[in-house]
PDB file of N, CA and C in Angstrom:
ATOM      1  N   UNK Z   1       3.645   9.299  -6.313  1.00 60.00           N
ATOM      2  CA  UNK Z   1       3.397   7.971  -5.810  1.00 60.00           C
ATOM      3  C   UNK Z   1       1.916   7.543  -6.232  1.00 60.00           C
ATOM      4  N   UNK Z   2       1.664   6.214  -6.568  1.00 68.00           N
ATOM      5  CA  UNK Z   2       0.339   5.783  -6.775  1.00 68.00           C
ATOM      6  C   UNK Z   2       0.226   4.662  -5.631  1.00 68.00           C
ATOM      7  N   UNK Z   3      -0.643   4.885  -4.772  1.00 72.00           N
ATOM      8  CA  UNK Z   3      -0.954   3.835  -3.635  1.00 72.00           C
ATOM      9  C   UNK Z   3      -1.844   2.789  -4.376  1.00 72.00           C
ATOM     10  N   UNK Z   4      -1.609   1.504  -4.079  1.00 75.00           N
ATOM     11  CA  UNK Z   4      -2.423   0.643  -4.551  1.00 75.00           C
ATOM     12  C   UNK Z   4      -3.310  -0.031  -3.318  1.00 75.00           C
ATOM     13  N   UNK Z   5      -4.583   0.342  -3.211  1.00 81.00           N
ATOM     14  CA  UNK Z   5      -5.474  -0.060  -2.323  1.00 81.00           C
ATOM     15  C   UNK Z   5      -6.601  -0.744  -2.980  1.00 81.00           C
ATOM     16  N   UNK Z   6      -6.469  -2.094  -3.346  1.00 82.00           N
ATOM     17  CA  UNK Z   6      -7.545  -2.829  -3.906  1.00 82.00           C
ATOM     18  C   UNK Z   6      -8.514  -3.127  -2.818  1.00 82.00           C
ATOM     19  N   UNK Z   7      -8.066  -3.024  -1.474  1.00 85.00           N
ATOM     20  CA  UNK Z   7      -8.892  -3.429  -0.515  1.00 85.00           C
ATOM     21  C   UNK Z   7      -8.922  -2.372   0.694  1.00 85.00           C
ATOM     22  N   UNK Z   8      -9.845  -2.122   1.516  1.00 83.00           N
ATOM     23  CA  UNK Z   8      -9.778  -1.126   2.525  1.00 83.00           C
ATOM     24  C   UNK Z   8      -8.711  -1.308   3.529  1.00 83.00           C
ATOM     25  N   UNK Z   9      -8.402  -2.617   3.728  1.00 87.00           N
ATOM     26  CA  UNK Z   9      -7.391  -3.267   4.587  1.00 87.00           C
ATOM     27  C   UNK Z   9      -5.903  -3.179   4.133  1.00 87.00           C
ATOM     28  N   UNK Z  10      -5.183  -2.474   4.589  1.00 88.00           N
ATOM     29  CA  UNK Z  10      -3.778  -2.301   4.105  1.00 88.00           C
ATOM     30  C   UNK Z  10      -3.073  -3.761   3.940  1.00 88.00           C
ATOM     31  N   UNK Z  11      -3.225  -4.518   4.885  1.00 89.00           N
ATOM     32  CA  UNK Z  11      -2.639  -6.035   4.963  1.00 89.00           C
ATOM     33  C   UNK Z  11      -3.230  -6.836   3.473  1.00 89.00           C
ATOM     34  N   UNK Z  12      -4.407  -6.778   3.356  1.00 90.00           N
ATOM     35  CA  UNK Z  12      -4.985  -7.537   2.165  1.00 90.00           C
ATOM     36  C   UNK Z  12      -4.594  -6.986   0.942  1.00 90.00           C
ATOM     37  N   UNK Z  13      -4.381  -5.518   0.983  1.00 87.00           N
ATOM     38  CA  UNK Z  13      -3.849  -4.898  -0.100  1.00 87.00           C
ATOM     39  C   UNK Z  13      -2.388  -5.309  -0.595  1.00 87.00           C
ATOM     40  N   UNK Z  14      -1.489  -5.283   0.533  1.00 88.00           N
ATOM     41  CA  UNK Z  14      -0.250  -5.847   0.312  1.00 88.00           C
ATOM     42  C   UNK Z  14       0.029  -7.138  -0.193  1.00 88.00           C
ATOM     43  N   UNK Z  15      -0.959  -8.218   0.230  1.00 89.00           N
ATOM     44  CA  UNK Z  15      -0.924  -9.362  -0.203  1.00 89.00           C
ATOM     45  C   UNK Z  15      -0.947  -9.812  -1.760  1.00 89.00           C
ATOM     46  N   UNK Z  16      -1.666  -8.728  -2.320  1.00 88.00           N
ATOM     47  CA  UNK Z  16      -2.091  -8.918  -3.878  1.00 88.00           C
ATOM     48  C   UNK Z  16      -1.049  -8.323  -4.587  1.00 88.00           C
ATOM     49  N   UNK Z  17      -0.106  -7.512  -4.159  1.00 87.00           N
ATOM     50  CA  UNK Z  17       0.913  -6.722  -4.979  1.00 87.00           C
ATOM     51  C   UNK Z  17       2.041  -8.028  -5.045  1.00 87.00           C
ATOM     52  N   UNK Z  18       2.656  -7.716  -6.268  1.00 87.00           N
ATOM     53  CA  UNK Z  18       3.917  -8.539  -6.568  1.00 87.00           C
ATOM     54  C   UNK Z  18       4.984  -8.042  -5.683  1.00 87.00           C
ATOM     55  N   UNK Z  19       5.894  -8.690  -5.413  1.00 87.00           N
ATOM     56  CA  UNK Z  19       7.159  -8.101  -4.374  1.00 87.00           C
ATOM     57  C   UNK Z  19       7.804  -7.036  -4.793  1.00 87.00           C
ATOM     58  N   UNK Z  20       8.117  -6.953  -6.096  1.00 87.00           N
ATOM     59  CA  UNK Z  20       8.883  -5.675  -6.618  1.00 87.00           C
ATOM     60  C   UNK Z  20       7.815  -4.369  -6.346  1.00 87.00           C
ATOM     61  N   UNK Z  21       6.702  -4.432  -6.806  1.00 87.00           N
ATOM     62  CA  UNK Z  21       5.781  -3.361  -6.528  1.00 87.00           C
ATOM     63  C   UNK Z  21       5.661  -3.025  -5.006  1.00 87.00           C
ATOM     64  N   UNK Z  22       5.422  -4.057  -4.131  1.00 87.00           N
ATOM     65  CA  UNK Z  22       5.358  -4.145  -2.898  1.00 87.00           C
ATOM     66  C   UNK Z  22       6.611  -3.377  -1.990  1.00 87.00           C
ATOM     67  N   UNK Z  23       7.805  -3.849  -2.805  1.00 88.00           N
ATOM     68  CA  UNK Z  23       8.939  -3.112  -2.376  1.00 88.00           C
ATOM     69  C   UNK Z  23       8.998  -1.546  -2.510  1.00 88.00           C
ATOM     70  N   UNK Z  24       8.546  -1.311  -3.690  1.00 89.00           N
ATOM     71  CA  UNK Z  24       8.503   0.091  -4.182  1.00 89.00           C
ATOM     72  C   UNK Z  24       7.517   1.099  -3.386  1.00 89.00           C
ATOM     73  N   UNK Z  25       6.502   0.532  -3.040  1.00 90.00           N
ATOM     74  CA  UNK Z  25       5.447   1.117  -2.262  1.00 90.00           C
ATOM     75  C   UNK Z  25       6.115   1.443  -0.912  1.00 90.00           C
ATOM     76  N   UNK Z  26       6.940   0.709  -0.181  1.00 90.00           N
ATOM     77  CA  UNK Z  26       7.250   1.073   1.076  1.00 90.00           C
ATOM     78  C   UNK Z  26       8.146   2.257   0.882  1.00 90.00           C
ATOM     79  N   UNK Z  27       8.884   2.218  -0.053  1.00 90.00           N
ATOM     80  CA  UNK Z  27      10.012   3.460  -0.253  1.00 90.00           C
ATOM     81  C   UNK Z  27       9.255   4.655  -0.756  1.00 90.00           C
ATOM     82  N   UNK Z  28       8.396   4.593  -1.671  1.00 89.00           N
ATOM     83  CA  UNK Z  28       7.286   5.646  -1.846  1.00 89.00           C
ATOM     84  C   UNK Z  28       6.641   6.350  -0.816  1.00 89.00           C
ATOM     85  N   UNK Z  29       5.913   5.589   0.092  1.00 88.00           N
ATOM     86  CA  UNK Z  29       5.346   5.928   1.203  1.00 88.00           C
ATOM     87  C   UNK Z  29       6.197   6.714   1.987  1.00 88.00           C
ATOM     88  N   UNK Z  30       7.412   6.534   2.160  1.00 88.00           N
ATOM     89  CA  UNK Z  30       8.577   7.236   3.156  1.00 88.00           C
ATOM     90  C   UNK Z  30       8.874   8.420   2.201  1.00 88.00           C
ATOM     91  N   UNK Z  31       8.899   8.503   0.802  1.00 88.00           N
ATOM     92  CA  UNK Z  31       9.293   9.812   0.232  1.00 88.00           C
ATOM     93  C   UNK Z  31       8.006  10.654   0.357  1.00 88.00           C
ATOM     94  N   UNK Z  32       6.987  10.200   0.334  1.00 85.00           N
ATOM     95  CA  UNK Z  32       5.759  11.114   0.429  1.00 85.00           C
ATOM     96  C   UNK Z  32       5.632  11.622   1.725  1.00 85.00           C
ATOM     97  N   UNK Z  33       5.782  10.907   2.727  1.00 85.00           N
ATOM     98  CA  UNK Z  33       5.950  11.419   4.094  1.00 85.00           C
ATOM     99  C   UNK Z  33       7.009  12.567   4.151  1.00 85.00           C
ATOM    100  N   UNK Z  34       8.054  12.355   3.652  1.00 84.00           N
ATOM    101  CA  UNK Z  34       9.202  13.283   3.660  1.00 84.00           C
ATOM    102  C   UNK Z  34       8.930  14.571   3.015  1.00 84.00           C
ATOM    103  N   UNK Z  35       8.131  14.580   1.853  1.00 84.00           N
ATOM    104  CA  UNK Z  35       7.784  15.672   1.105  1.00 84.00           C
ATOM    105  C   UNK Z  35       6.445  16.384   1.660  1.00 84.00           C
ATOM    106  N   UNK Z  36       5.711  15.724   2.492  1.00 74.00           N
ATOM    107  CA  UNK Z  36       4.469  16.201   2.960  1.00 74.00           C
ATOM    108  C   UNK Z  36       3.450  16.646   1.881  1.00 74.00           C
ATOM    109  N   UNK Z  37       3.346  15.716   1.041  1.00 64.00           N
ATOM    110  CA  UNK Z  37       2.368  16.088  -0.102  1.00 64.00           C
ATOM    111  C   UNK Z  37       1.024  15.671   0.159  1.00 64.00           C
ATOM    112  N   UNK Z  38       0.765  14.897   1.278  1.00 65.00           N
ATOM    113  CA  UNK Z  38      -0.592  14.471   1.642  1.00 65.00           C
ATOM    114  C   UNK Z  38      -1.001  14.978   3.124  1.00 65.00           C
ATOM    115  N   UNK Z  39      -1.224  16.231   3.357  1.00 72.00           N
ATOM    116  CA  UNK Z  39      -1.365  16.662   4.730  1.00 72.00           C
ATOM    117  C   UNK Z  39      -2.568  15.974   5.158  1.00 72.00           C
ATOM    118  N   UNK Z  40      -2.703  15.589   6.543  1.00 75.00           N
ATOM    119  CA  UNK Z  40      -3.855  15.014   6.785  1.00 75.00           C
ATOM    120  C   UNK Z  40      -4.058  13.582   6.900  1.00 75.00           C
ATOM    121  N   UNK Z  41      -3.212  12.870   5.920  1.00 78.00           N
ATOM    122  CA  UNK Z  41      -3.159  11.508   5.612  1.00 78.00           C
ATOM    123  C   UNK Z  41      -1.871  10.634   6.318  1.00 78.00           C
ATOM    124  N   UNK Z  42      -1.128  11.373   7.179  1.00 82.00           N
ATOM    125  CA  UNK Z  42       0.003  10.859   7.514  1.00 82.00           C
ATOM    126  C   UNK Z  42      -0.003   9.553   8.242  1.00 82.00           C
ATOM    127  N   UNK Z  43      -0.922   9.429   9.120  1.00 84.00           N
ATOM    128  CA  UNK Z  43      -1.405   8.103   9.909  1.00 84.00           C
ATOM    129  C   UNK Z  43      -1.738   7.076   8.919  1.00 84.00           C
ATOM    130  N   UNK Z  44      -2.312   7.223   7.895  1.00 85.00           N
ATOM    131  CA  UNK Z  44      -2.815   6.169   7.118  1.00 85.00           C
ATOM    132  C   UNK Z  44      -1.706   5.913   6.305  1.00 85.00           C
ATOM    133  N   UNK Z  45      -0.887   6.767   5.848  1.00 86.00           N
ATOM    134  CA  UNK Z  45       0.354   6.569   5.097  1.00 86.00           C
ATOM    135  C   UNK Z  45       1.339   5.678   5.850  1.00 86.00           C
ATOM    136  N   UNK Z  46       1.535   6.261   7.002  1.00 88.00           N
ATOM    137  CA  UNK Z  46       2.670   5.486   7.980  1.00 88.00           C
ATOM    138  C   UNK Z  46       2.047   3.868   8.057  1.00 88.00           C
ATOM    139  N   UNK Z  47       0.730   3.728   8.332  1.00 89.00           N
ATOM    140  CA  UNK Z  47       0.184   2.411   8.356  1.00 89.00           C
ATOM    141  C   UNK Z  47       0.450   1.588   7.131  1.00 89.00           C
ATOM    142  N   UNK Z  48       0.111   2.266   5.964  1.00 88.00           N
ATOM    143  CA  UNK Z  48       0.210   1.551   4.677  1.00 88.00           C
ATOM    144  C   UNK Z  48       1.714   1.287   4.487  1.00 88.00           C
ATOM    145  N   UNK Z  49       2.519   2.194   4.778  1.00 90.00           N
ATOM    146  CA  UNK Z  49       3.986   1.910   4.677  1.00 90.00           C
ATOM    147  C   UNK Z  49       4.711   0.753   5.406  1.00 90.00           C
ATOM    148  N   UNK Z  50       4.178   0.665   6.647  1.00 91.00           N
ATOM    149  CA  UNK Z  50       4.555  -0.299   7.684  1.00 91.00           C
ATOM    150  C   UNK Z  50       3.987  -1.479   7.147  1.00 91.00           C
ATOM    151  N   UNK Z  51       2.767  -1.653   6.717  1.00 92.00           N
ATOM    152  CA  UNK Z  51       2.435  -2.940   6.066  1.00 92.00           C
ATOM    153  C   UNK Z  51       3.259  -3.539   4.938  1.00 92.00           C
ATOM    154  N   UNK Z  52       3.385  -2.569   4.093  1.00 91.00           N
ATOM    155  CA  UNK Z  52       4.225  -2.984   2.924  1.00 91.00           C
ATOM    156  C   UNK Z  52       5.592  -3.478   3.461  1.00 91.00           C
ATOM    157  N   UNK Z  53       6.173  -2.682   4.345  1.00 93.00           N
ATOM    158  CA  UNK Z  53       7.530  -3.228   4.869  1.00 93.00           C
ATOM    159  C   UNK Z  53       7.548  -4.528   5.583  1.00 93.00           C
ATOM    160  N   UNK Z  54       6.308  -4.870   6.339  1.00 93.00           N
ATOM    161  CA  UNK Z  54       6.289  -6.266   6.931  1.00 93.00           C
ATOM    162  C   UNK Z  54       6.093  -7.231   5.907  1.00 93.00           C
ATOM    163  N   UNK Z  55       5.444  -7.089   4.897  1.00 92.00           N
ATOM    164  CA  UNK Z  55       5.453  -8.273   3.825  1.00 92.00           C
ATOM    165  C   UNK Z  55       6.739  -8.180   3.220  1.00 92.00           C
ATOM    166  N   UNK Z  56       7.272  -7.347   2.871  1.00 92.00           N
ATOM    167  CA  UNK Z  56       8.665  -7.274   2.196  1.00 92.00           C
ATOM    168  C   UNK Z  56       9.405  -8.058   3.080  1.00 92.00           C
ATOM    169  N   UNK Z  57       9.687  -7.707   4.302  1.00 93.00           N
ATOM    170  CA  UNK Z  57      10.662  -8.373   5.174  1.00 93.00           C
ATOM    171  C   UNK Z  57      10.008  -9.884   5.376  1.00 93.00           C
ATOM    172  N   UNK Z  58       8.784 -10.280   5.191  1.00 93.00           N
ATOM    173  CA  UNK Z  58       8.392 -11.590   5.356  1.00 93.00           C
ATOM    174  C   UNK Z  58       9.099 -12.352   4.258  1.00 93.00           C
ATOM    175  N   UNK Z  59       9.590 -11.886   3.085  1.00 91.00           N
ATOM    176  CA  UNK Z  59      10.139 -12.652   2.011  1.00 91.00           C
ATOM    177  C   UNK Z  59      11.583 -12.675   2.386  1.00 91.00           C
ATOM    178  N   UNK Z  60      12.127 -12.320   3.712  1.00 93.00           N
ATOM    179  CA  UNK Z  60      13.559 -12.333   3.829  1.00 93.00           C
ATOM    180  C   UNK Z  60      14.300 -11.116   3.102  1.00 93.00           C
ATOM    181  N   UNK Z  61      13.699 -10.088   2.903  1.00 93.00           N
ATOM    182  CA  UNK Z  61      14.368  -9.093   2.330  1.00 93.00           C
ATOM    183  C   UNK Z  61      14.881  -8.043   3.466  1.00 93.00           C
ATOM    184  N   UNK Z  62      15.808  -7.210   3.204  1.00 93.00           N
ATOM    185  CA  UNK Z  62      16.247  -6.173   4.279  1.00 93.00           C
ATOM    186  C   UNK Z  62      15.396  -4.918   4.118  1.00 93.00           C
ATOM    187  N   UNK Z  63      15.121  -4.255   5.053  1.00 93.00           N
ATOM    188  CA  UNK Z  63      14.333  -3.008   5.156  1.00 93.00           C
ATOM    189  C   UNK Z  63      15.000  -1.901   6.037  1.00 93.00           C
ATOM    190  N   UNK Z  64      14.881  -0.614   5.573  1.00 90.00           N
ATOM    191  CA  UNK Z  64      15.416   0.437   6.243  1.00 90.00           C
ATOM    192  C   UNK Z  64      14.322   1.476   6.448  1.00 90.00           C
ATOM    193  N   UNK Z  65      13.263   1.329   5.782  1.00 90.00           N
ATOM    194  CA  UNK Z  65      12.043   2.335   5.738  1.00 90.00           C
ATOM    195  C   UNK Z  65      11.327   2.233   6.959  1.00 90.00           C
ATOM    196  N   UNK Z  66      11.038   1.103   7.445  1.00 91.00           N
ATOM    197  CA  UNK Z  66       9.952   0.979   8.725  1.00 91.00           C
ATOM    198  C   UNK Z  66      10.482   1.754  10.008  1.00 91.00           C
ATOM    199  N   UNK Z  67      11.871   1.620  10.096  1.00 90.00           N
ATOM    200  CA  UNK Z  67      12.431   2.358  11.456  1.00 90.00           C
ATOM    201  C   UNK Z  67      12.199   3.877  11.326  1.00 90.00           C
ATOM    202  N   UNK Z  68      12.304   4.431   9.991  1.00 89.00           N
ATOM    203  CA  UNK Z  68      11.992   5.820   9.860  1.00 89.00           C
ATOM    204  C   UNK Z  68      10.415   6.130   9.959  1.00 89.00           C
ATOM    205  N   UNK Z  69       9.642   5.251   9.619  1.00 87.00           N
ATOM    206  CA  UNK Z  69       8.243   5.438   9.598  1.00 87.00           C
ATOM    207  C   UNK Z  69       7.675   5.377  10.910  1.00 87.00           C
ATOM    208  N   UNK Z  70       8.305   4.595  11.898  1.00 84.00           N
ATOM    209  CA  UNK Z  70       7.675   4.544  13.126  1.00 84.00           C
ATOM    210  C   UNK Z  70       8.114   5.808  14.016  1.00 84.00           C
ATOM    211  N   UNK Z  71       9.034   6.505  13.630  1.00 81.00           N
ATOM    212  CA  UNK Z  71       9.480   7.813  14.427  1.00 81.00           C
ATOM    213  C   UNK Z  71       8.607   9.068  13.794  1.00 81.00           C
ATOM    214  N   UNK Z  72       7.745   8.822  12.724  1.00 73.00           N
ATOM    215  CA  UNK Z  72       7.110   9.949  12.202  1.00 73.00           C
ATOM    216  C   UNK Z  72       5.859  10.299  13.002  1.00 73.00           C
ATOM    217  N   UNK Z  73       6.027  11.699  13.340  1.00 67.00           N
ATOM    218  CA  UNK Z  73       4.881  12.250  14.207  1.00 67.00           C
ATOM    219  C   UNK Z  73       3.351  12.069  13.491  1.00 67.00           C
ATOM    220  N   UNK Z  74       2.558  11.519  14.102  1.00 61.00           N
ATOM    221  CA  UNK Z  74       1.207  11.304  13.440  1.00 61.00           C
ATOM    222  C   UNK Z  74      -0.009  11.919  14.315  1.00 61.00           C
ATOM    223  N   UNK Z  75      -1.117  12.224  13.609  1.00 58.00           N
ATOM    224  CA  UNK Z  75      -2.103  12.701  14.494  1.00 58.00           C
ATOM    225  C   UNK Z  75      -2.831  11.587  15.390  1.00 58.00           C
ATOM    226  N   UNK Z  76      -2.690  10.536  15.188  1.00 56.00           N
ATOM    227  CA  UNK Z  76      -3.414   9.498  16.227  1.00 56.00           C
ATOM    228  C   UNK Z  76      -4.591   8.937  15.307  1.00 56.00           C
ATOM    229  N   UNK Z  77      -4.875   9.418  14.259  1.00 50.00           N
ATOM    230  CA  UNK Z  77      -6.111   8.766  13.633  1.00 50.00           C
ATOM    231  C   UNK Z  77      -5.821   8.622  12.113  1.00 50.00           C
ATOM    232  N   UNK Z  78      -6.159   7.634  11.561  1.00 51.00           N
ATOM    233  CA  UNK Z  78      -6.142   7.246  10.130  1.00 51.00           C
ATOM    234  C   UNK Z  78      -7.259   7.716   9.312  1.00 51.00           C
ATOM    235  N   UNK Z  79      -7.075   8.749   8.254  1.00 52.00           N
ATOM    236  CA  UNK Z  79      -8.024   9.061   7.350  1.00 52.00           C
ATOM    237  C   UNK Z  79      -7.718   8.271   6.115  1.00 52.00           C
ATOM    238  N   UNK Z  80      -8.590   7.751   5.587  1.00 53.00           N
ATOM    239  CA  UNK Z  80      -8.369   6.770   4.425  1.00 53.00           C
ATOM    240  C   UNK Z  80      -9.228   7.159   3.194  1.00 53.00           C
ATOM    241  N   UNK Z  81      -8.911   6.507   2.144  1.00 53.00           N
ATOM    242  CA  UNK Z  81      -9.827   6.832   0.889  1.00 53.00           C
ATOM    243  C   UNK Z  81     -11.051   6.455   0.811  1.00 53.00           C
ATOM    244  N   UNK Z  82     -12.060   7.043   0.071  1.00 56.00           N
ATOM    245  CA  UNK Z  82     -13.322   6.606  -0.429  1.00 56.00           C
ATOM    246  C   UNK Z  82     -13.406   5.158  -0.746  1.00 56.00           C
ATOM    247  N   UNK Z  83     -14.241   4.322  -0.086  1.00 55.00           N
ATOM    248  CA  UNK Z  83     -14.339   2.779  -0.530  1.00 55.00           C
ATOM    249  C   UNK Z  83     -14.481   2.616  -1.993  1.00 55.00           C
ATOM    250  N   UNK Z  84     -15.016   3.532  -2.801  1.00 55.00           N
ATOM    251  CA  UNK Z  84     -15.037   3.426  -4.410  1.00 55.00           C
ATOM    252  C   UNK Z  84     -13.663   3.617  -4.931  1.00 55.00           C
ATOM    253  N   UNK Z  85     -12.616   4.189  -4.424  1.00 55.00           N
ATOM    254  CA  UNK Z  85     -11.232   4.240  -4.855  1.00 55.00           C
ATOM    255  C   UNK Z  85     -10.640   2.794  -4.976  1.00 55.00           C
ATOM    256  N   UNK Z  86     -11.075   1.880  -4.333  1.00 53.00           N
ATOM    257  CA  UNK Z  86     -10.377   0.500  -4.195  1.00 53.00           C
ATOM    258  C   UNK Z  86     -10.653  -0.127  -5.470  1.00 53.00           C
ATOM    259  N   UNK Z  87     -11.848   0.221  -6.182  1.00 59.00           N
ATOM    260  CA  UNK Z  87     -11.933  -0.589  -7.503  1.00 59.00           C
ATOM    261  C   UNK Z  87     -10.929  -0.041  -8.603  1.00 59.00           C
ATOM    262  N   UNK Z  88     -10.730   1.163  -8.577  1.00 59.00           N
ATOM    263  CA  UNK Z  88      -9.750   1.493  -9.516  1.00 59.00           C
ATOM    264  C   UNK Z  88      -8.196   1.045  -9.266  1.00 59.00           C
ATOM    265  N   UNK Z  89      -7.858   0.917  -8.094  1.00 60.00           N
ATOM    266  CA  UNK Z  89      -6.590   0.286  -7.627  1.00 60.00           C
ATOM    267  C   UNK Z  89      -6.705  -1.328  -7.989  1.00 60.00           C
ATOM    268  N   UNK Z  90      -7.790  -2.038  -7.982  1.00 62.00           N
ATOM    269  CA  UNK Z  90      -7.859  -3.351  -8.535  1.00 62.00           C
ATOM    270  C   UNK Z  90      -7.632  -3.249  -9.998  1.00 62.00           C
ATOM    271  N   UNK Z  91      -8.295  -2.555 -10.788  1.00 63.00           N
ATOM    272  CA  UNK Z  91      -8.220  -2.571 -12.230  1.00 63.00           C
ATOM    273  C   UNK Z  91      -6.702  -2.069 -12.661  1.00 63.00           C
ATOM    274  N   UNK Z  92      -6.100  -1.192 -11.788  1.00 63.00           N
ATOM    275  CA  UNK Z  92      -4.552  -0.756 -12.333  1.00 63.00           C
ATOM    276  C   UNK Z  92      -3.894  -1.899 -12.055  1.00 63.00           C
ATOM    277  N   UNK Z  93      -3.974  -2.574 -10.912  1.00 62.00           N
ATOM    278  CA  UNK Z  93      -2.976  -3.809 -10.723  1.00 62.00           C
ATOM    279  C   UNK Z  93      -3.244  -4.691 -11.743  1.00 62.00           C
ATOM    280  N   UNK Z  94      -4.472  -5.200 -11.975  1.00 63.00           N
ATOM    281  CA  UNK Z  94      -4.723  -6.208 -13.033  1.00 63.00           C
ATOM    282  C   UNK Z  94      -4.207  -5.829 -14.599  1.00 63.00           C
ATOM    283  N   UNK Z  95      -4.352  -4.568 -14.854  1.00 63.00           N
ATOM    284  CA  UNK Z  95      -3.692  -3.940 -16.051  1.00 63.00           C
ATOM    285  C   UNK Z  95      -2.249  -4.203 -16.119  1.00 63.00           C
ATOM    286  N   UNK Z  96      -1.555  -3.920 -14.890  1.00 61.00           N
ATOM    287  CA  UNK Z  96      -0.085  -4.088 -15.011  1.00 61.00           C
ATOM    288  C   UNK Z  96       0.363  -5.414 -14.914  1.00 61.00           C
ATOM    289  N   UNK Z  97      -0.409  -6.372 -14.394  1.00 62.00           N
ATOM    290  CA  UNK Z  97       0.043  -7.775 -14.169  1.00 62.00           C
ATOM    291  C   UNK Z  97      -1.011  -8.703 -14.795  1.00 62.00           C
ATOM    292  N   UNK Z  98      -0.787  -9.464 -15.680  1.00 52.00           N
ATOM    293  CA  UNK Z  98      -1.638 -10.497 -16.114  1.00 52.00           C
ATOM    294  C   UNK Z  98      -1.735 -11.768 -15.125  1.00 52.00           C
ATOM    295  N   UNK Z  99      -0.792 -11.892 -14.324  1.00 51.00           N
ATOM    296  CA  UNK Z  99      -0.671 -12.875 -13.329  1.00 51.00           C
ATOM    297  C   UNK Z  99      -1.167 -12.487 -11.924  1.00 51.00           C
ATOM    298  N   UNK Z 100      -2.046 -11.538 -11.740  1.00 47.00           N
ATOM    299  CA  UNK Z 100      -2.280 -10.991 -10.634  1.00 47.00           C
ATOM    300  C   UNK Z 100      -3.058 -11.884  -9.747  1.00 47.00           C
ATOM    301  N   UNK Z 101      -3.006 -11.756  -8.248  1.00 53.00           N
ATOM    302  CA  UNK Z 101      -3.765 -12.705  -7.425  1.00 53.00           C
ATOM    303  C   UNK Z 101      -5.106 -12.087  -7.503  1.00 53.00           C
ATOM    304  N   UNK Z 102      -5.266 -11.002  -7.954  1.00 48.00           N
ATOM    305  CA  UNK Z 102      -6.848 -10.506  -7.858  1.00 48.00           C
ATOM    306  C   UNK Z 102      -7.682 -11.163  -8.812  1.00 48.00           C
ATOM    307  N   UNK Z 103      -7.189 -11.857  -9.584  1.00 48.00           N
ATOM    308  CA  UNK Z 103      -8.162 -12.808 -10.547  1.00 48.00           C
ATOM    309  C   UNK Z 103      -8.842 -13.894  -9.821  1.00 48.00           C
ATOM    310  N   UNK Z 104      -8.207 -14.131  -8.496  1.00 52.00           N
ATOM    311  CA  UNK Z 104      -8.828 -15.035  -7.796  1.00 52.00           C
ATOM    312  C   UNK Z 104      -9.735 -14.793  -6.660  1.00 52.00           C
ATOM    313  N   UNK Z 105      -9.908 -13.502  -6.782  1.00 50.00           N
ATOM    314  CA  UNK Z 105     -10.691 -12.470  -5.680  1.00 50.00           C
ATOM    315  C   UNK Z 105     -12.128 -12.889  -6.023  1.00 50.00           C
ATOM    316  N   UNK Z 106     -12.919 -13.335  -5.050  1.00 49.00           N
ATOM    317  CA  UNK Z 106     -14.369 -13.655  -5.189  1.00 49.00           C
ATOM    318  C   UNK Z 106     -15.157 -12.448  -5.600  1.00 49.00           C
ATOM    319  N   UNK Z 107     -14.670 -11.358  -5.114  1.00 52.00           N
ATOM    320  CA  UNK Z 107     -15.496  -9.996  -5.152  1.00 52.00           C
ATOM    321  C   UNK Z 107     -15.304  -9.476  -6.524  1.00 52.00           C
ATOM    322  N   UNK Z 108     -14.144  -9.823  -7.167  1.00 47.00           N
ATOM    323  CA  UNK Z 108     -13.896  -9.249  -8.348  1.00 47.00           C
ATOM    324  C   UNK Z 108     -14.415  -9.907  -9.663  1.00 47.00           C
ATOM    325  N   UNK Z 109     -15.096  -9.523 -10.491  1.00 47.00           N
ATOM    326  CA  UNK Z 109     -15.676 -10.347 -11.797  1.00 47.00           C
ATOM    327  C   UNK Z 109     -15.343  -9.523 -12.838  1.00 47.00           C
ATOM    328  N   UNK Z 110     -14.512 -10.011 -13.729  1.00 48.00           N
ATOM    329  CA  UNK Z 110     -14.255  -9.398 -14.968  1.00 48.00           C
ATOM    330  C   UNK Z 110     -15.476  -9.428 -15.978  1.00 48.00           C
ATOM    331  N   UNK Z 111     -15.697  -8.257 -16.599  1.00 48.00           N
ATOM    332  CA  UNK Z 111     -16.808  -8.292 -17.557  1.00 48.00           C
ATOM    333  C   UNK Z 111     -16.413  -8.837 -19.057  1.00 48.00           C
TER     334      UNK Z 111
END
């Protein structure tokens, strides 16, 4: 799984993803939780997945991932990525989609 975190805030990150990628992120977050491939990051992964589910459902699409994620045991604190990691996510999203909303981001300045 590759999480896309162009912003430190999960909600802001979810809004810039296209609907299909957002839908895939919610499923992959659940798969990573089940595989326990990121020990120590469960809380952040659950929050990320739930944010993706919320945006997915706001488009009127059905979701079964959120119900499973809310029952996942977590440590009670969210450990997240280094702030510098968000820049690489922005670049990856732009590279995958020429019509990304990130082009409208005031803090992103293409060179």
